[in-house]
DNA sequence: GTCTATATTCAGATAGAC
DNA sequence: GTCTATCTGAATATAGAC
């Protein structure tokens, strides 16, 4: 309301640095000393501006998630208005939900890939206050998208849809968080993304686009996969890639 | 080689407790004091038996991953012997890789869901020594499975297969790690798994089976999804769940 | 092998001068 | 708003008696 001088600078600088360091070393692995040193502010500044380390982490996320949530809800609003009461197509819903996020990765002013990676990693942090924070932040959006998916896939049991939504969130989080996990686990054979650490702006933006192109078909394929035939998981489903029996219903 | 008394008890008890606590609170979030207290051993016991906290975490994983790696390689050996030189079916490969893991979740003597959750969570920990540890532990197995997938899907670019393998790992890790992340993000609507914390043996075993039944079709659907049509991600692909053009090639 | 006691380092937070 | 100095607690690790 009435901050006099470069208060804004300090706050934002702390948030920027914390965003990056939390992403690189995790919440517990990042001390306030390291943050304040890198941000070139005094050690006491974090407690003055945010109150505590936990509150700092929440502030880092609130700065980005407010916009993301609005964007996601609005994307759904637009689609539903266009459809005029008819159910949406699954691909539209996924594009609205995941596409909106992945486009953040191309937008440096919204945190870019740094924030996306941080988000992916933090979603799996065990600390209690983090869980409840995300539960509150995400509740409304997840609920809207869940309902949209229920309507889009009326023949698929709701429990199954929720599971698959969860799988999709996992695939995305992990893919985003793990540009280096990927290097570790798969042995760095992804050609063009080989540029070690993020080449900041250009490389990150390209990575976000490529990731989106790869991820969306995968998610859609998983979401629309035929349901489990209850018992034996390995014998019945058709195999050859050309013509699988794609029947999500019962 | 020559441990006299209940040395074995102590070591195993520490490993059991560490496995559970690391799963619940993460590596950084779990102190050696808490571990040794819960295991009813002396604070110095961990350093005596394992050398350091880092080494303890590695020991926790080594105890399980040796068996898992052998099992996974053997499953592939058996399949390839049966196929007699022909490429395997994607579903067989996924069943060998993910099914083997998920069956660990039903086997309390192999760590059960506790270990599976720990594994899923730890894969996303940022600490450097953890990354390199997993890189070494996983290298051989991942490589074998990657090659099997290349052969099984000769028309899909290798880079695409590696990405999708990564997506699958993510969906699985997240799904396994996040029985409670799931509760947080999706609002606990999964009916039968609502039993808060793991009801230990019976509930966990059932959860592992249910998870497998849900996850495998999703992964297979994602792996075999049609490739991105390069440019616009939202307009071209067929939608209605009944008959999508399943063509992974080009 | 086990234990007590302790060394050492580092964390988050705050009091109070400016 | 910013800074120095410091409090308080907790972490890993080890020395040395038993």
CSV table of N, CA and C (backbone and C1' of nucleotides) in Angstrom, one decimal, chain B residues 31-33 43 47 53, chain D residues 10-15:
chain,number,residue,atom,x,y,z
B,31,UNK,N,15.8,-36.7,10.6
B,31,UNK,CA,17.1,-36.7,11.3
B,31,UNK,C,17.5,-38.0,11.9
B,32,UNK,N,18.8,-38.2,12.0
B,32,UNK,CA,19.3,-39.5,12.6
B,32,UNK,C,18.8,-39.7,14.0
B,33,UNK,N,18.6,-38.7,14.7
B,33,UNK,CA,18.0,-38.8,16.0
B,33,UNK,C,16.7,-39.5,16.0
B,43,UNK,N,22.1,-43.6,19.2
B,43,UNK,CA,22.4,-42.6,18.1
B,43,UNK,C,23.6,-42.9,17.3
B,47,UNK,N,26.1,-44.4,12.4
B,47,UNK,CA,27.4,-44.1,11.9
B,47,UNK,C,28.3,-45.3,12.0
B,53,UNK,N,24.8,-40.6,7.1
B,53,UNK,CA,23.4,-40.5,6.8
B,53,UNK,C,23.2,-40.8,5.3
D,10,DA,P,15.1,-28.4,19.4
D,10,DA,O5',15.9,-29.0,18.1
D,10,DA,C5',15.7,-28.3,16.9
D,10,DA,C4',16.8,-28.7,16.0
D,10,DA,C3',17.1,-30.2,16.1
D,10,DA,O3',17.0,-30.8,14.8
D,10,DA,C1',19.1,-28.9,16.2
D,11,DA,P,17.0,-32.4,14.7
D,11,DA,O5',18.2,-32.7,13.7
D,11,DA,C5',18.3,-31.9,12.5
D,11,DA,C4',19.7,-31.8,12.1
D,11,DA,C3',20.5,-33.1,12.2
D,11,DA,O3',20.3,-33.9,11.0
D,11,DA,C1',21.8,-31.3,13.0
D,12,DT,P,20.8,-35.4,11.1
D,12,DT,O5',22.4,-35.4,10.9
D,12,DT,C5',22.9,-34.8,9.8
D,12,DT,C4',24.4,-34.7,9.9
D,12,DT,C3',25.1,-36.1,10.0
D,12,DT,O3',26.2,-36.1,9.1
D,12,DT,C1',25.7,-34.8,11.8
D,13,DA,P,26.9,-37.5,8.8
D,13,DA,O5',28.1,-37.5,9.9
D,13,DA,C5',28.9,-36.3,10.0
D,13,DA,C4',29.8,-36.4,11.2
D,13,DA,C3',30.5,-37.7,11.4
D,13,DA,O3',31.9,-37.6,11.4
D,13,DA,C1',29.5,-36.9,13.5
D,14,DT,P,32.8,-38.8,11.4
D,14,DT,O5',33.4,-38.8,12.9
D,14,DT,C5',33.8,-37.5,13.4
D,14,DT,C4',34.2,-37.7,14.9
D,14,DT,C3',34.9,-38.9,15.2
D,14,DT,O3',35.9,-38.6,16.2
D,14,DT,C1',33.1,-38.7,16.7
D,15,DA,P,37.3,-39.4,16.2
D,15,DA,O5',37.9,-38.9,17.6
D,15,DA,C5',37.2,-37.9,18.3
D,15,DA,C4',37.3,-38.1,19.8
D,15,DA,C3',38.3,-39.1,20.3
D,15,DA,O3',38.8,-38.8,21.5
D,15,DA,C1',36.1,-39.8,20.9
